[in-house]
CSV table of C-alpha atoms in Angstrom, one decimal:
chain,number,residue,atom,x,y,z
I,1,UNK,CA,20.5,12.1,40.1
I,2,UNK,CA,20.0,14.2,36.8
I,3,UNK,CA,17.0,16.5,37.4
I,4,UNK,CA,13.5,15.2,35.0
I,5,UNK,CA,11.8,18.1,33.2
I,6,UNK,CA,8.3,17.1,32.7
I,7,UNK,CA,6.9,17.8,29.4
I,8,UNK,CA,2.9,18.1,28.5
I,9,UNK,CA,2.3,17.3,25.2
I,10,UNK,CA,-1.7,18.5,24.5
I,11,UNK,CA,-3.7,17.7,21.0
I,12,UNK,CA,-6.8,18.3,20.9
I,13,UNK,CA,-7.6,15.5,18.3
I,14,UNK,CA,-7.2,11.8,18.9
I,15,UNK,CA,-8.0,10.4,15.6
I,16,UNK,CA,-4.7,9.1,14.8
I,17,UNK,CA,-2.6,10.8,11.8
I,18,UNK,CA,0.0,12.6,11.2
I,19,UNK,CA,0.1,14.9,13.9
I,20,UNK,CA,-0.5,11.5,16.3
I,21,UNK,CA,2.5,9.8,14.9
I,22,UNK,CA,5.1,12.8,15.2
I,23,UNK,CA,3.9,12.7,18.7
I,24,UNK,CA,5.0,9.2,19.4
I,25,UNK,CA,8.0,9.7,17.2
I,26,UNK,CA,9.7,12.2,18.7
I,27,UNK,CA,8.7,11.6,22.6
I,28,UNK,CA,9.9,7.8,22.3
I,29,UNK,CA,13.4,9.5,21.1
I,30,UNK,CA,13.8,12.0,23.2
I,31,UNK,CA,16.5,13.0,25.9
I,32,UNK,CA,15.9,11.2,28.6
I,33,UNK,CA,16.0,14.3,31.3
I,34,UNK,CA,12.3,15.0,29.1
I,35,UNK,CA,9.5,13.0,30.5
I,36,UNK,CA,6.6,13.6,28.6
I,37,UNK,CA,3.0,13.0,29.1
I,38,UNK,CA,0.4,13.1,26.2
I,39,UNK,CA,-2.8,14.8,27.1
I,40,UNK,CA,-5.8,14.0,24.4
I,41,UNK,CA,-9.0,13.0,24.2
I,42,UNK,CA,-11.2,10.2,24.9
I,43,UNK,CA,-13.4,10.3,22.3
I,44,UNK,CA,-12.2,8.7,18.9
I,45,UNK,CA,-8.7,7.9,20.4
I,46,UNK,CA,-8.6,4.3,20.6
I,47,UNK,CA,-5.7,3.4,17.7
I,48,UNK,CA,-3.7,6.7,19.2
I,49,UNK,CA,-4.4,5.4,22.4
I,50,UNK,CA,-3.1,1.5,21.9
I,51,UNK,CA,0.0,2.8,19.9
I,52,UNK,CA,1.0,5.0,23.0
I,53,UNK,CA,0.5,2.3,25.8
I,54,UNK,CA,2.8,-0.3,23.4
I,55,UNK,CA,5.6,2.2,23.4
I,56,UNK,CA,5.2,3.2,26.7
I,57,UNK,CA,4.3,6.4,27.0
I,58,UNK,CA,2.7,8.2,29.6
I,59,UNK,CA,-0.7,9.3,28.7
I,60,UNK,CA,-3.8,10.7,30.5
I,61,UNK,CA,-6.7,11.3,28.6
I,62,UNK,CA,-9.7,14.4,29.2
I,63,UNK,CA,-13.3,14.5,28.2
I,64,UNK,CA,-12.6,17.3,26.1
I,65,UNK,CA,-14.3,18.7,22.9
I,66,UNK,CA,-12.5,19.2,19.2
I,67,UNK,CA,-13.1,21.6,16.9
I,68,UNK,CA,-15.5,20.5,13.9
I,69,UNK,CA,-17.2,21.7,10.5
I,70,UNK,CA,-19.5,19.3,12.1
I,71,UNK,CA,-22.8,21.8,13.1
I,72,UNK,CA,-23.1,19.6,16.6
I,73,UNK,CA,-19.7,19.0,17.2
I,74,UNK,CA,-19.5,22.7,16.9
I,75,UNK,CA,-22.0,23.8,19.2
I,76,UNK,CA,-20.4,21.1,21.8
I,77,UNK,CA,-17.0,22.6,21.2
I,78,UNK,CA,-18.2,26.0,22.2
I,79,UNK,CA,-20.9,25.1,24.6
I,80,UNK,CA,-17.9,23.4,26.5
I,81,UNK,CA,-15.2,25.4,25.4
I,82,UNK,CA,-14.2,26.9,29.1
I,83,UNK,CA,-15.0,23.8,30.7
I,84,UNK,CA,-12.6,21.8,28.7
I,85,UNK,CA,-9.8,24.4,29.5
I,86,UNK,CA,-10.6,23.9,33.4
I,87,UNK,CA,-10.1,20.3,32.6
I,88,UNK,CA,-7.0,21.3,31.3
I,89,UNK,CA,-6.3,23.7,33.6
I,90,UNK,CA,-6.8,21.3,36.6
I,91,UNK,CA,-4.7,18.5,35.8
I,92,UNK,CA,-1.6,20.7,34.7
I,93,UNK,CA,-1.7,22.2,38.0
I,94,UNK,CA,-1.8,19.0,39.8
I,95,UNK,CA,1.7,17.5,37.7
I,96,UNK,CA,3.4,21.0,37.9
I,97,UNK,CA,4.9,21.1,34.6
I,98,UNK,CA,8.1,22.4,33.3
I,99,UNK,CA,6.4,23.2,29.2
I,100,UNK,CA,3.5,22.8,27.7
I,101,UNK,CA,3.9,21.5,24.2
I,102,UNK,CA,1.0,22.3,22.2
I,103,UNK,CA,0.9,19.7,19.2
I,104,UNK,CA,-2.1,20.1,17.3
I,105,UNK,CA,-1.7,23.4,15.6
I,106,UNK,CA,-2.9,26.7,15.9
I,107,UNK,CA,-6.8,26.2,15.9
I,108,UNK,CA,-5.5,24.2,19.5
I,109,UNK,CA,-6.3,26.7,21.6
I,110,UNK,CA,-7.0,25.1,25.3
I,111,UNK,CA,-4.1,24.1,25.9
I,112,UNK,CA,-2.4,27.3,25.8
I,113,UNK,CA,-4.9,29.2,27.6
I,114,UNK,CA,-4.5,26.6,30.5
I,115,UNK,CA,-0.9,26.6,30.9
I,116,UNK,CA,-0.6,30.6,30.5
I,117,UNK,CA,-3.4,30.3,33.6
I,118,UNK,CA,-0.8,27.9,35.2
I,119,UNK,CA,2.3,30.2,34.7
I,120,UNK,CA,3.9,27.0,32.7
I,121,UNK,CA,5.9,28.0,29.3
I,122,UNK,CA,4.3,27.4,26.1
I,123,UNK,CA,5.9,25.8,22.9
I,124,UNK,CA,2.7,25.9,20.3
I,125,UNK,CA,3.8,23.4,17.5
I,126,UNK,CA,2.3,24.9,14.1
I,127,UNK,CA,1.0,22.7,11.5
I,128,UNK,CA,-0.9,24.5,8.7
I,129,UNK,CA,-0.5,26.7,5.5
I,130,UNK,CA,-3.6,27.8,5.6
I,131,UNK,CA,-6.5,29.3,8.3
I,132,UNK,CA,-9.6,30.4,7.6
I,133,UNK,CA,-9.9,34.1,8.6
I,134,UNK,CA,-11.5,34.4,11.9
I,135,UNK,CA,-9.1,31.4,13.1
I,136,UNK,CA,-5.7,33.3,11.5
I,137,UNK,CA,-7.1,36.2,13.7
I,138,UNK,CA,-7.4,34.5,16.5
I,139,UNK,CA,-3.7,33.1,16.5
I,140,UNK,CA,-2.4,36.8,16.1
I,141,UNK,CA,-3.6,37.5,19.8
I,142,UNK,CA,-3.0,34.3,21.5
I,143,UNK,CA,0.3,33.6,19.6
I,144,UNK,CA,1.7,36.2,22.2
I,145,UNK,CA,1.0,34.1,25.3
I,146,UNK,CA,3.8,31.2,23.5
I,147,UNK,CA,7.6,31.5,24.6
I,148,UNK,CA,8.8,29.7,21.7
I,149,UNK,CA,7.1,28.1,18.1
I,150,UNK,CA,7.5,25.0,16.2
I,151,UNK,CA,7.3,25.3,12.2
I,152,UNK,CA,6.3,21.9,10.9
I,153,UNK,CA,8.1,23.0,7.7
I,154,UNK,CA,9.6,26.2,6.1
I,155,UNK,CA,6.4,26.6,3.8
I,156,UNK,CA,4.4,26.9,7.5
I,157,UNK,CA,7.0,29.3,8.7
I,158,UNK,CA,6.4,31.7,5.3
I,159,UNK,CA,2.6,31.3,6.0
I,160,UNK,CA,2.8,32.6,9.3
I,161,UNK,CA,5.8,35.4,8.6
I,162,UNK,CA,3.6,38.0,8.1
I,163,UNK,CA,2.3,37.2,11.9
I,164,UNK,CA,4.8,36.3,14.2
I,165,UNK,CA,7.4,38.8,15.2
I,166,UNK,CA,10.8,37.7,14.2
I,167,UNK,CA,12.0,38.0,18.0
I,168,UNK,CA,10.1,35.0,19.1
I,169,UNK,CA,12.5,32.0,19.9
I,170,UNK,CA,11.6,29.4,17.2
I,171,UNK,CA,12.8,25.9,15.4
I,172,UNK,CA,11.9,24.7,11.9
I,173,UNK,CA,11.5,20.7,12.7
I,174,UNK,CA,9.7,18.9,9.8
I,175,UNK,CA,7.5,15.5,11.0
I,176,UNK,CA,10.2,12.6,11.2
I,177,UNK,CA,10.5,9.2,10.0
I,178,UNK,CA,12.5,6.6,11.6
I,179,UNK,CA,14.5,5.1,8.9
I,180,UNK,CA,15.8,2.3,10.8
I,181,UNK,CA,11.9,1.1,11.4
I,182,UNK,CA,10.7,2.1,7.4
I,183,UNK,CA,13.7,0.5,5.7
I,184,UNK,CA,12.7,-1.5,2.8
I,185,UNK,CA,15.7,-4.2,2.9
I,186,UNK,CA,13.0,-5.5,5.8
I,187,UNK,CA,10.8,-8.4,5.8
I,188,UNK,CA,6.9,-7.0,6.3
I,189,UNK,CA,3.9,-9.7,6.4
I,190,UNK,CA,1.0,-8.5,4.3
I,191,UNK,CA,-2.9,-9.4,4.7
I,192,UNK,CA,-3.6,-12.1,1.6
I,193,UNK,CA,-6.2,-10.3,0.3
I,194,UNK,CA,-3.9,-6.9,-0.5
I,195,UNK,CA,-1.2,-9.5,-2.0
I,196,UNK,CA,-3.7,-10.7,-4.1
I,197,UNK,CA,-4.6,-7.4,-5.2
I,198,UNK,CA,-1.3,-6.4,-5.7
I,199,UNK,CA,0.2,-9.5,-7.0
I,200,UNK,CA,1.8,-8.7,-9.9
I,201,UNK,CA,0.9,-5.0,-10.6
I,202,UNK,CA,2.0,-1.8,-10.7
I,203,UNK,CA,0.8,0.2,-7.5
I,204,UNK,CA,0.4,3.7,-7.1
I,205,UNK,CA,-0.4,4.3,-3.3
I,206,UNK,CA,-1.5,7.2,-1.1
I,207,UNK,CA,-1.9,7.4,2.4
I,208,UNK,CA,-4.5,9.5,4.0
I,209,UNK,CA,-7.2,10.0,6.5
I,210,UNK,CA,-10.7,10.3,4.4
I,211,UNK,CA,-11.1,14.2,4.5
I,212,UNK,CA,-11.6,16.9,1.6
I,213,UNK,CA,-8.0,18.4,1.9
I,214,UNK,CA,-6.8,14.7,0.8
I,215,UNK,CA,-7.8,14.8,-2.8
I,216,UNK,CA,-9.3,12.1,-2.4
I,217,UNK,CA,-11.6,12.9,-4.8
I,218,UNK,CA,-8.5,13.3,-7.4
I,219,UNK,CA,-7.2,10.2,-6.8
I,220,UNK,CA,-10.0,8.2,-7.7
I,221,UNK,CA,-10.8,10.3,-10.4
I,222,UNK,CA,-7.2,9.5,-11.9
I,223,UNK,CA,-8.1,6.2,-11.4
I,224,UNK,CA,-11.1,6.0,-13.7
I,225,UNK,CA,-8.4,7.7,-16.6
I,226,UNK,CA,-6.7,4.6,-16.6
I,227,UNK,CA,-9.6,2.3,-15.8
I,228,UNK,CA,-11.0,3.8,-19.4
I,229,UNK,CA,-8.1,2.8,-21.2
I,230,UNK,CA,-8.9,-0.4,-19.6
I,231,UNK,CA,-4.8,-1.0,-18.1
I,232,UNK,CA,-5.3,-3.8,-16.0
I,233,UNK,CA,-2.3,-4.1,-15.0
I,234,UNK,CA,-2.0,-0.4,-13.3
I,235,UNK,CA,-3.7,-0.9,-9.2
I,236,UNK,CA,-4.5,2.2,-7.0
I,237,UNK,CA,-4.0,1.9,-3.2
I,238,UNK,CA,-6.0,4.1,-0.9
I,239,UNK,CA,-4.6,3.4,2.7
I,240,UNK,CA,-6.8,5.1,5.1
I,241,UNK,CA,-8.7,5.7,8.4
I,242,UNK,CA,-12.6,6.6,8.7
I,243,UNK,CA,-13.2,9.0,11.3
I,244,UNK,CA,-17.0,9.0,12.4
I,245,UNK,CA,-17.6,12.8,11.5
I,246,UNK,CA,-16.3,11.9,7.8
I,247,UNK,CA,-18.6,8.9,7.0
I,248,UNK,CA,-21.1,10.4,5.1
I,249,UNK,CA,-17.6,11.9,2.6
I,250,UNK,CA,-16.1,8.0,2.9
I,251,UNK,CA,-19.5,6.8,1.5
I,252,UNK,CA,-19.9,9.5,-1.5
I,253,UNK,CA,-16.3,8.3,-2.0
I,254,UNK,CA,-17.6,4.2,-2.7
I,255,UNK,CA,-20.6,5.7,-4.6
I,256,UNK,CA,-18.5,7.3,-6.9
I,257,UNK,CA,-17.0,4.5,-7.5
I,258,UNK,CA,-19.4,2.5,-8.1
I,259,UNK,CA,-21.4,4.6,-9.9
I,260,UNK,CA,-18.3,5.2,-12.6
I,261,UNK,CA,-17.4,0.9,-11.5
I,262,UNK,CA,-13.9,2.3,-11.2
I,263,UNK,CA,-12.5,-1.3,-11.0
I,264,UNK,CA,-9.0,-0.7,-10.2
I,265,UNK,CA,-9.0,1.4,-6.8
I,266,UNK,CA,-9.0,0.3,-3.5
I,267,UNK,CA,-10.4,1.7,0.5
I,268,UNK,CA,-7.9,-0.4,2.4
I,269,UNK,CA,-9.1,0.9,6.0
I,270,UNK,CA,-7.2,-2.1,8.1
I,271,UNK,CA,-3.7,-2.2,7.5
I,272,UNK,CA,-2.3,-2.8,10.5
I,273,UNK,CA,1.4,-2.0,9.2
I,274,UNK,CA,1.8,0.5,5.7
I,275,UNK,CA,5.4,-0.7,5.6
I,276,UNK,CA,4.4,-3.9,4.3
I,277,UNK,CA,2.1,-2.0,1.1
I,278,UNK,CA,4.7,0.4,0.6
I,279,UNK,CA,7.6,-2.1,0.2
I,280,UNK,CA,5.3,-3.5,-2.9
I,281,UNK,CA,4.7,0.3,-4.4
I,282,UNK,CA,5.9,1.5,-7.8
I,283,UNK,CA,4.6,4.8,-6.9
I,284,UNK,CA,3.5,7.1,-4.0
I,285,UNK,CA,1.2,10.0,-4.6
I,286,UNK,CA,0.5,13.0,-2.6
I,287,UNK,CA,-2.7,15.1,-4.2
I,288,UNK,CA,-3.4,16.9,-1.1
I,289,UNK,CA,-4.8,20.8,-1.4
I,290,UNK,CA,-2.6,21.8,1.7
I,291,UNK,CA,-0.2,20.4,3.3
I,292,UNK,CA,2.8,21.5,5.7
I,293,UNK,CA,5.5,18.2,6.3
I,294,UNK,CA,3.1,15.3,5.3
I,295,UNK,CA,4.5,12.2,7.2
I,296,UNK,CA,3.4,9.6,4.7
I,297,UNK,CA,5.5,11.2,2.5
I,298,UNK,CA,8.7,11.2,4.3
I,299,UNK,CA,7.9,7.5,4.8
I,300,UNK,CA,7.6,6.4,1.3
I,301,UNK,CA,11.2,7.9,0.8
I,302,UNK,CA,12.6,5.8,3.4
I,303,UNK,CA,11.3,3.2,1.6
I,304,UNK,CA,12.5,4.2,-1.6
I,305,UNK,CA,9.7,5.2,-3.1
I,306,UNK,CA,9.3,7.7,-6.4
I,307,UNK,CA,7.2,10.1,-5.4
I,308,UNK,CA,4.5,12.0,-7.5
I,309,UNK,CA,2.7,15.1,-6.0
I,310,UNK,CA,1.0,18.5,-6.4
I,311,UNK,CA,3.4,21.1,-5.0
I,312,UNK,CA,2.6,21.7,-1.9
I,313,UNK,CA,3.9,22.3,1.8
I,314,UNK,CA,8.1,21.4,2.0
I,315,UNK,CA,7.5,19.0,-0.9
I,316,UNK,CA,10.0,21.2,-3.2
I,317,UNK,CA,12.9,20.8,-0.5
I,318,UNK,CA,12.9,16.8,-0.7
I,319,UNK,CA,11.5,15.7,-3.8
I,320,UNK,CA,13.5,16.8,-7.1
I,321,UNK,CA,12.5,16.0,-10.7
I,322,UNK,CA,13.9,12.9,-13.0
I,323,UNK,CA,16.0,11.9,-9.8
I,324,UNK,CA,13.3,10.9,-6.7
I,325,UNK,CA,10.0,12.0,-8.2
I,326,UNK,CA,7.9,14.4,-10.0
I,327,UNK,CA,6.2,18.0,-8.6
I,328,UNK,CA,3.6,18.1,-11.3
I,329,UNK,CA,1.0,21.2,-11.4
I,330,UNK,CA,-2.6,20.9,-9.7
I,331,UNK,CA,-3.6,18.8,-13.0
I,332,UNK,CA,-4.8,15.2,-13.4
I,333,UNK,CA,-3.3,15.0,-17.3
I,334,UNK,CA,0.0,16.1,-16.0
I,335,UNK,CA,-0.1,13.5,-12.9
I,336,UNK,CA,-1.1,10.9,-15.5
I,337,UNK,CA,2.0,11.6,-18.2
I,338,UNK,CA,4.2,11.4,-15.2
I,339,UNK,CA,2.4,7.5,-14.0
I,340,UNK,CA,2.6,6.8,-17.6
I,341,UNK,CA,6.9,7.4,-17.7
I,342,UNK,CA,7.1,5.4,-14.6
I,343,UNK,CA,5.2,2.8,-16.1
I,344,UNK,CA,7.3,2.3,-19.2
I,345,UNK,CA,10.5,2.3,-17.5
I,346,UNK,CA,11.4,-1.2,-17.7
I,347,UNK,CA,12.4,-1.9,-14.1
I,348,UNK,CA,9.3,0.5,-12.8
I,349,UNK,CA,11.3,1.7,-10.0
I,350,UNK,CA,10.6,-0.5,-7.0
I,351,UNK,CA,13.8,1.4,-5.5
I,352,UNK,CA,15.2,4.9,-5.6
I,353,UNK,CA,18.8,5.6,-3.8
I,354,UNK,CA,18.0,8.5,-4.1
I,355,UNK,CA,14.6,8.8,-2.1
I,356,UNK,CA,16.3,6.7,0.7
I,357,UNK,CA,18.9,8.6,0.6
I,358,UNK,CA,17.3,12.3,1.4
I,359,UNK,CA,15.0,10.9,4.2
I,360,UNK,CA,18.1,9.7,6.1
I,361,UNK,CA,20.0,12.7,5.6
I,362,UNK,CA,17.2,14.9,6.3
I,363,UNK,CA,14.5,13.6,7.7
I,364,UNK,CA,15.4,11.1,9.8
I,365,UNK,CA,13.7,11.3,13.9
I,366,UNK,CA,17.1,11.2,15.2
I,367,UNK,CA,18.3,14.1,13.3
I,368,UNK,CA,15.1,16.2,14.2
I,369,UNK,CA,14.8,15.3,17.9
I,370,UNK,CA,18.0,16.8,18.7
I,371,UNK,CA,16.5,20.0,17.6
I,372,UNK,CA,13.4,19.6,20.1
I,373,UNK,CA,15.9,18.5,22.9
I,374,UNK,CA,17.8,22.3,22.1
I,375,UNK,CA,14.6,24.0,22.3
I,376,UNK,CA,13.8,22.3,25.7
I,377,UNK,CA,16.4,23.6,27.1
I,378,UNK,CA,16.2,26.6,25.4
I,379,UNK,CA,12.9,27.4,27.2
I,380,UNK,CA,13.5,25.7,30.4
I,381,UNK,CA,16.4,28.2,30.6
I,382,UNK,CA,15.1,31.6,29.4
């Protein structure tokens, strides 16, 4: 019988997004000789939770705290800090595991502290281009303790060059879509009330948790340009999750609104399947600040979806002007023009080859997995 390595995936976040759903990508696809457990948190993991269970994969979750802008989520962070990593610490010990995968990026520091403790090899998946200071200085001791890295993207690996030695064993693996699952010759059921909404109207859409890095506040500021030109016919979609810590931002976002009775933008906080509003989008936006390999993204290509975004992350190596998008400049009139030439295309792009077409050659989980697999064994091995 083949021997089973046993993996430890660790995030320190269990709000579901991105991060969440490249973990349940990739472990549901990998090598079988790989069992992995996810290690997360209780607290605000419900959805990540549910999703994991359905695709049956083995979890276990710890009272540990996150990190947080949040003045009392702080102080529980640090007040806690060294219990959560015996938490950590414990439970590793007790499954003897082959790696510890650290998913969360490189603020996730518990995880790695606990398996160095543990004498288990390290992979530390990064996610970011950008760090504020005292965090970026922390990495540049810690990195050390890693036996290999994970670069969600080539625009993470030039962030961290000036860091990490060049003799570190490494892999550049962007987040994945399955293109198989987000394939838009698919049937998708849709909630009445978003194909009334939508019926009939050209949709721009964006997919994001509510949080300031979004541009969230963009996006609904480009909506009230059109809604003063009074184009009824031109929708935006706002697909997005509410984490408690971000309620008070989600609530200036709907006074905003209302205050400027922006009329043609929608919160959609309960679709259970974004396949089903994507298949009906004209347009997918990305108006983020940062961004490394942003998943939604990669899943409005498989769909077929023209693309519009600020340049940002590993945007540049996917989307390319005229043929599967636009990279416009960090400027609302220039986003606009761009809507505006979509718009008076006749057909309005509901499909782009061309979009499709890169995510499957590029993007696709399958493709990317086999990378993880190789560094697995690269590690297990060294």
């Amino acid at each position: 019988m083949k021997k089973k390595y046993k993996i430890a995936n660790i995030i320190e976040e269990g709000f579901f997004g991105g991060p969440q759903r490249r973990i349940i990508n990739t472990t549901i696809n990998l090598d079988k000789k790989f069992e992995t457990t996810v290690i997360f948190p209780i607290k605000d993991s419900q959805i990540f939770k549910e999703l994991l269970i359905k695709k049956k994969i083995n979890i276990h979750q710890l009272s540990i705290n996150k990190l947080s802008l949040n003045l009392i989520i702080f102080l529980k962070y640090i007040l806690f800090f060294f219990i959560d990593i015996y938490r950590i610490y414990k439970f590793l010990k007790k499954k003897k595991f082959d790696i510890v995968h650290i998913s969360g990026g490189a603020w996730q520091v518990k995880g790695v502290i606990a398996a160095k403790l543990n004498k288990i090899k390290i992979i530390w998946q990064l996610n970011d281009t950008y760090l504020p200071y005292l965090l970026r200085l922390q990495f540049k001791f810690l990195y050390k303790m890693s036996d290999g890295i994970i670069y969600s993207s080539y625009s993470t690996k030039k962030y961290y060059s000036s860091i990490i030695k060049d003799n570190i064993l490494y892999q550049v693996i962007p987040s994945s879509v399955d293109t198989a699952e987000f394939n838009p010759e698919k049937n998708f059921e849709i909630n009445s009330n978003y194909k009334k909404i939508i019926n009939n109207k050209f949709v721009v859409t964006m997919i994001a948790n509510i949080n300031k890095i979004k541009g969230i506040d963009d996006f609904l500021k480009l909506a009230n340009e059109f809604n003063k030109v009074r184009n009824d016919n031109i929708v935006f979609l706002l697909i997005c999750n509410v984490p408690k810590n971000q309620k008070k931002l989600y609530n200036h976002f709907l006074n905003f609104k209302k205050k400027l009775n922006i009329t043609n933008f929608y919160f959609l906080n309960s679709v259970g399947d974004v396949r089903s509003i994507l298949k009906l989008t004209n347009i997918y936006i990305c108006l983020s600040k940062y961004e490394s390999s942003p998943v939604s993204v990669w899943e409005a290509l498989s769909m077929g979806k023209f693309v519009v975004s600020y340049d940002v992350g590993d945007i540049r190596k996917y989307i390319e002007n005229n043929t599967n998008g636009f990279i416009v400049s960090r400027s609302l009139h220039d986003v606009m023009k761009k809507i505006i030439k979509v718009y008076s295309i006749s057909n309005n792009l509901k499909f782009n080859k061309f979009s499709r077409l890169k995510a499957i050659e590029e993007l696709d989980i399958k493709m990317n997995v086999s990378k993880l697999n190789y560094l697995y064994e690269k590690i297990i091995n060294k």
